[in-house]
Coordinates of C-alpha atoms in Angstrom, one line a residue:
X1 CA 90.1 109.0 89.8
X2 CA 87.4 111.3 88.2
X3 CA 89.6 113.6 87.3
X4 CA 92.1 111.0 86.2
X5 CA 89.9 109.4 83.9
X6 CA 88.4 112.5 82.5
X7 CA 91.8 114.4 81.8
X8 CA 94.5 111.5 81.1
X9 CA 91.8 108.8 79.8
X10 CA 90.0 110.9 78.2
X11 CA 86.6 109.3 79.3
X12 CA 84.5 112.9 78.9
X13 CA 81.7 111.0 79.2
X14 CA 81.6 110.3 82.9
X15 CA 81.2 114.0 83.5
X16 CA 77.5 114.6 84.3
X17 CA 75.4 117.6 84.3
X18 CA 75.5 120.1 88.0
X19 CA 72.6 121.0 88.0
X20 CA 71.0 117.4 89.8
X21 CA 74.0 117.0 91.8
X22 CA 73.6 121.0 92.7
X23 CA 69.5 120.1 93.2
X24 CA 70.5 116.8 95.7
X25 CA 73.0 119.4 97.6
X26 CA 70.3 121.6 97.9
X27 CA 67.9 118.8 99.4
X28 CA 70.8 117.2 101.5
X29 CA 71.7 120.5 103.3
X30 CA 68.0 121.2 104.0
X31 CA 67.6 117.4 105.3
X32 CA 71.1 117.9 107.5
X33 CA 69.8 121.5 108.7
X34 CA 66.3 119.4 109.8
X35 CA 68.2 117.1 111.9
X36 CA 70.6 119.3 113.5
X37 CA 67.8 121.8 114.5
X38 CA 66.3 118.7 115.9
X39 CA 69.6 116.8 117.5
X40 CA 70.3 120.5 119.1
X41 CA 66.5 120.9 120.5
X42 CA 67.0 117.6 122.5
X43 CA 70.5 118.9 123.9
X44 CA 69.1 122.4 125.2
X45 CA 65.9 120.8 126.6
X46 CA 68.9 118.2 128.6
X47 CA 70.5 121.8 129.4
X48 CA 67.2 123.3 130.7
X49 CA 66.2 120.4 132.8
X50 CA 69.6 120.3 134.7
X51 CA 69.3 124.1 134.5
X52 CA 65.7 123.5 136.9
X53 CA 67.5 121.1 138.8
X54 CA 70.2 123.5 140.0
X55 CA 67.2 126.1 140.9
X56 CA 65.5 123.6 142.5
X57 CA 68.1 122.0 144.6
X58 CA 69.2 125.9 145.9
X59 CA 65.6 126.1 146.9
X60 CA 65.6 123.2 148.6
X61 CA 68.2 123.7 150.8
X62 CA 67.6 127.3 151.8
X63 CA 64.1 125.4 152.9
X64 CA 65.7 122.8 154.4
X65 CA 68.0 124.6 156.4
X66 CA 65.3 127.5 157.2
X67 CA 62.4 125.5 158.3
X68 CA 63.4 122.6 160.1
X69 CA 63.8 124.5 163.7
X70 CA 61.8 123.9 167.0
X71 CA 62.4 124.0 170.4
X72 CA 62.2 120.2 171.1
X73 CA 65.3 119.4 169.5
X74 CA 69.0 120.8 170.3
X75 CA 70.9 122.5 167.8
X76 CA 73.4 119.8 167.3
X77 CA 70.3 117.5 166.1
X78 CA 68.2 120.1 164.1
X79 CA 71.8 120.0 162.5
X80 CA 72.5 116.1 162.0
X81 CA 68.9 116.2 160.6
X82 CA 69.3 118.8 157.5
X83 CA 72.8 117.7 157.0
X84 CA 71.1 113.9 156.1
X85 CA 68.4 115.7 154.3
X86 CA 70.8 117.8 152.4
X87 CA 73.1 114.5 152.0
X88 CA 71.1 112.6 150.9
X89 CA 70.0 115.0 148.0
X90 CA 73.2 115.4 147.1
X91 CA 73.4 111.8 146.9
X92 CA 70.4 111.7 144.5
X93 CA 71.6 114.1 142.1
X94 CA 75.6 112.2 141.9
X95 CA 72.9 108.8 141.1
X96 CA 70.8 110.3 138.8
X97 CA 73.8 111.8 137.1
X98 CA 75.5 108.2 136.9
X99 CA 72.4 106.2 136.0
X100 CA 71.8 108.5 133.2
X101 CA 75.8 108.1 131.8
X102 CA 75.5 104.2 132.9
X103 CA 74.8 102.6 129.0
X104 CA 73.6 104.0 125.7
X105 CA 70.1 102.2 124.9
X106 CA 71.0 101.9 121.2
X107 CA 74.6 101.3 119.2
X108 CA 75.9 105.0 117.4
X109 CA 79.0 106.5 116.2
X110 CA 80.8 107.5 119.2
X111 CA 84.0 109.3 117.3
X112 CA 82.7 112.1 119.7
X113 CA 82.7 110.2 123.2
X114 CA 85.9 110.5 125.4
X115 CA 86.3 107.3 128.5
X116 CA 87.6 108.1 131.8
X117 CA 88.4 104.1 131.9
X118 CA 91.8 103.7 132.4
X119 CA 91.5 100.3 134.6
X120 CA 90.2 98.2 132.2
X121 CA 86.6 97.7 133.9
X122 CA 83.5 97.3 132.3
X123 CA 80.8 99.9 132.1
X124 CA 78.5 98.0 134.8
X125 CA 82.1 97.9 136.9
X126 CA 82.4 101.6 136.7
X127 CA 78.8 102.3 137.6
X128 CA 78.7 99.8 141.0
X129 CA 81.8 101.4 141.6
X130 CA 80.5 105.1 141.7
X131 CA 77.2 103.9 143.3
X132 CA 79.4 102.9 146.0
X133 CA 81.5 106.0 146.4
X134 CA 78.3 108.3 146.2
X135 CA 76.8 106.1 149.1
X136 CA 80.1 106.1 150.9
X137 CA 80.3 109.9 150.9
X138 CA 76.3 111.0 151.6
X139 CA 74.2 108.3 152.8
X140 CA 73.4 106.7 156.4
X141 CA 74.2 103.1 156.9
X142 CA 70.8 101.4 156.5
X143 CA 70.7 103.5 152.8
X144 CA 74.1 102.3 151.9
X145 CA 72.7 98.6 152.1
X146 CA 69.9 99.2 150.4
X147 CA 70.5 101.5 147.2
X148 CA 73.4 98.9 145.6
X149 CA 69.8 96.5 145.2
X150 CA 67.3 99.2 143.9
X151 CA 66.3 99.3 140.3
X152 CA 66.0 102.8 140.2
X153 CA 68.6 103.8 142.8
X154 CA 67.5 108.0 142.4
X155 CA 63.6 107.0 142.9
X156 CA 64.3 105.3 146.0
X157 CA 66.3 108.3 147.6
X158 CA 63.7 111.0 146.8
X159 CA 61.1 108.1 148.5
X160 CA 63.2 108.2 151.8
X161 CA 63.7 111.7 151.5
X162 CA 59.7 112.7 151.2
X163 CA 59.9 109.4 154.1
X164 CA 61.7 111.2 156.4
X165 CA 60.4 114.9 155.8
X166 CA 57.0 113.4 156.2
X167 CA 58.2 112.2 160.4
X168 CA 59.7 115.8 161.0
X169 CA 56.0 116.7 160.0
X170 CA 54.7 114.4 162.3
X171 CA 57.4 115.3 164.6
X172 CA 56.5 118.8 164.6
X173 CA 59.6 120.0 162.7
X174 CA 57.3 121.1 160.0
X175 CA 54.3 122.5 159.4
X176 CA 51.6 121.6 157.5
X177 CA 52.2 124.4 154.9
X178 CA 56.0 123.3 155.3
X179 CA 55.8 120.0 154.7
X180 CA 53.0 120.5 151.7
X181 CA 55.2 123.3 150.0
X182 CA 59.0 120.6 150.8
X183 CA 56.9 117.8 149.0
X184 CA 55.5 119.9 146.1
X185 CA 59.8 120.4 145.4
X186 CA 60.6 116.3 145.3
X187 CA 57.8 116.3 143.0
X188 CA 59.2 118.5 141.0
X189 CA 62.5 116.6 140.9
X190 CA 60.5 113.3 140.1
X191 CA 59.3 115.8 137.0
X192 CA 62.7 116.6 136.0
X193 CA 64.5 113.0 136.4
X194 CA 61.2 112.0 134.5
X195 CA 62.3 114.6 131.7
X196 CA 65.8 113.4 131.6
X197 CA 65.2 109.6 131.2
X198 CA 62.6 110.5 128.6
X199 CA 65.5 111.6 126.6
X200 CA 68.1 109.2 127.7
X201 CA 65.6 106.2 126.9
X202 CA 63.9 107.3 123.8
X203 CA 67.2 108.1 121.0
X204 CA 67.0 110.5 118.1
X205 CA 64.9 108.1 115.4
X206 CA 67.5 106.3 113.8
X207 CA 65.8 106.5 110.8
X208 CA 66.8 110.6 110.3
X209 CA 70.1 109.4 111.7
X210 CA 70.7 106.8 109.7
X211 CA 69.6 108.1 106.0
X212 CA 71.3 111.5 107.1
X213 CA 74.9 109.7 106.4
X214 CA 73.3 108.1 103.5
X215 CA 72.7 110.9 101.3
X216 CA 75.7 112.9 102.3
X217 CA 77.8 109.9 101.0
X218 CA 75.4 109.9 97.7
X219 CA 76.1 113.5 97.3
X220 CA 80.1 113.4 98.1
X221 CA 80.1 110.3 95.5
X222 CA 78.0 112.3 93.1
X223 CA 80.1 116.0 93.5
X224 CA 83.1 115.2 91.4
X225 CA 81.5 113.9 88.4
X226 CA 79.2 117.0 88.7
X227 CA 82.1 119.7 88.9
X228 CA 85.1 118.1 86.7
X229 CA 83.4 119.2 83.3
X230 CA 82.1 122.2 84.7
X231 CA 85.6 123.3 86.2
X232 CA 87.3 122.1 83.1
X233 CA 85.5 124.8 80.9
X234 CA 86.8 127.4 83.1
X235 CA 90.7 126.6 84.6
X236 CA 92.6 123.3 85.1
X237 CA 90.5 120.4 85.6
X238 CA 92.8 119.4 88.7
X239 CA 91.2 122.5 90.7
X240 CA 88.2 119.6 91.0
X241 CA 89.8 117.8 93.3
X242 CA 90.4 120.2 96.6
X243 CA 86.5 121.7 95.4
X244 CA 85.4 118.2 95.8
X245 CA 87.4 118.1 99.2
X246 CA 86.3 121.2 100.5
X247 CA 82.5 120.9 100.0
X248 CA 82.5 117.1 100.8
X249 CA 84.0 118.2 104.2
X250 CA 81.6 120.8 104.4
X251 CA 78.6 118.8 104.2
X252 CA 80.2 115.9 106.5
X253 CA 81.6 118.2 109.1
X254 CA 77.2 119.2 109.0
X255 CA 76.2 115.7 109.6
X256 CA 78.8 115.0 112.4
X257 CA 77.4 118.3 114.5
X258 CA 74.1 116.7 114.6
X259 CA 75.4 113.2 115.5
X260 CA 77.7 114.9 118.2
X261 CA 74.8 116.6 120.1
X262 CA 71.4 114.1 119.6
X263 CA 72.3 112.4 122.8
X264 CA 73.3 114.9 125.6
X265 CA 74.1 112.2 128.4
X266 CA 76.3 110.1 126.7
X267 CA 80.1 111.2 127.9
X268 CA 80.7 112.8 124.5
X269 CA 82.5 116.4 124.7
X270 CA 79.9 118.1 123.7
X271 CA 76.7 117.0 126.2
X272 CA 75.8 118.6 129.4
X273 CA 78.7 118.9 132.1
X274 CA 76.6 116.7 134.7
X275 CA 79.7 116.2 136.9
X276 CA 80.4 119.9 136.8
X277 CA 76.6 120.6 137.5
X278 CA 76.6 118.0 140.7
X279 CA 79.9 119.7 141.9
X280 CA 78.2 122.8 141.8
X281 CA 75.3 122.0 144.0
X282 CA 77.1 120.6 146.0
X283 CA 78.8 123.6 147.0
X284 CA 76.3 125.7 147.3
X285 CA 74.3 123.6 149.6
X286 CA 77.3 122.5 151.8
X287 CA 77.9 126.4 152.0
X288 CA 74.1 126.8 153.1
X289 CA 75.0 124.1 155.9
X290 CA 77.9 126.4 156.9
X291 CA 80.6 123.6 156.6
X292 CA 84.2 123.6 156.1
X293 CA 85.0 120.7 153.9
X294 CA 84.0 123.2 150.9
X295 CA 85.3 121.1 147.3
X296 CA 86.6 122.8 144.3
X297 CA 84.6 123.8 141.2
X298 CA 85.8 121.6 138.6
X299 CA 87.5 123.0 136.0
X300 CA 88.1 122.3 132.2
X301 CA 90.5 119.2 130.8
X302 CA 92.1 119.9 127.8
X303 CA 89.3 122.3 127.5
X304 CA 86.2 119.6 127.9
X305 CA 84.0 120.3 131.1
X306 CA 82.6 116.5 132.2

């Protein structure tokens, strides 16, 4: 229409001077380059945390399966023990992984997300759903009653975790040192789930988010009246229009990286493989229990890693 109006109208006078729209491209790209810096921050923090849970889970099972031993007990119980102590992390981690992809705590552009929902179900539906299959699969029967009516399903499993590692103490499974050194590792976990929900319940401020969008569609509306009088002394004004194009994308293509990454734990294709994470510590700590019902690694869908 710019170039419509300034060429076949005749209408020279919408053309207006580059250098402001040049100076609020300048200001734009410095603004978009804050917020991405920022938006990518918040997803390698989210990549370190899991990172430290991955560490810590290894260590606890190589302590798990290493310490609790004594004579009083057979070897087909010391077994049944770290295989519930070991189960019952592994459920944790699938819970804290689901609670964290349950619901966004605020309303954002979600071009980026992709749904595994094929049935039709709700969001709450799928969540009570895999609450249940995680149970199912790692937990003992009293714990499969209970979790469905916890709050805060992955608090209550490290609770009965440090429960139960606290009787083999008493029990004289563990040491003292044992026991003190086991616990000081489901604090830590309490200090990484902490870490996660601080960034799953506190959003990037909408208020960079939001203006971000704002003066990128100022400065594409802006571009063409800046560059048609400028091009026009130089070629054919019509070159105007894929400029226009081209930078506009530019600039937008900027603003949708930050959007894509400012909320790592929110099923987008970008944010941190949790499923592929969980699948991973599961094998390694089913391997350190020496069983044979091994799972695969997950691999890639149309090249996204969940």
């Amino acid at each position: 229409m710019v170039c419509l109006c300034y060429e076949v109208l005749g209408y020279k006078f919408i053309a207006i001077p580059f250098l402001p729209v040049a100076t609020i491209g300048t200001a734009v790209a410095f603004y978009i380059g804050f917020k991405n810096n920022a938006s990518y921050e918040r997803l390698w923090e989210a990549r370190k945390i899991w990172g430290n849970i991955i560490n810590s889970s290894r260590t606890f099972g190589v302590w798990v399966s290493n310490w609790v031993n004594d004579e009083k007990g057979t070897d087909a119980e010391l077994q049944k023990i770290k295989q519930e102590l070991i189960y019952r992390h592994l459920a944790y981690i699938n819970v804290l992984r689901t609670q964290l992809r349950k619901t966004s705590v605020w309303k954002g552009r979600d071009y980026h997300k992709i749904s595994s929902n094929t049935t039709g179900e709700s969001l709450d539906e799928m969540y009570q759903k895999s609450i249940k299959f995680i149970a199912e699969n790692f937990l003992n029967e009293q714990e499969k009653e209970e979790v469905p009516s916890k709050t805060n399903k992955a608090t209550y499993l490290l609770q009965e975790q440090s429960a139960q590692l606290t009787d083999l103490k008493r029990n004289g499974l563990l040491t003292e040192f044992e026991h003190s050194d086991i616990e000081k590792m489901i604090q830590a976990f309490y200090d990484h789930q902490g870490a996660a929900e601080r960034i799953k319940t506190f959003p990037f401020p909408r208020q960079y988010g939001f203006f971000s969008q704002v003066f990128v569609s100022i400065f594409m509306l802006l571009l063409p009246f800046g560059l048609v009088s400028v091009i026009a002394d130089q070629s054919s004004v019509w070159i105007t229009i894929p400029a226009s194009v081209l930078i506009s994308w530019i600039f937008q293509t900027m603003e949708n990286v930050g959007d894509a990454s400012e909320n790592p734990f929110e099923n987008g294709i970008n944010d941190i493989p949790l499923s592929a994470i969980c699948r991973t510590i599961e094998i390694d700590l089913k391997e350190m229990l020496h069983e044979s019902n091994i799972p695969e690694k997950l691999q890639p869908v149309n090249d996204v890693l969940m």
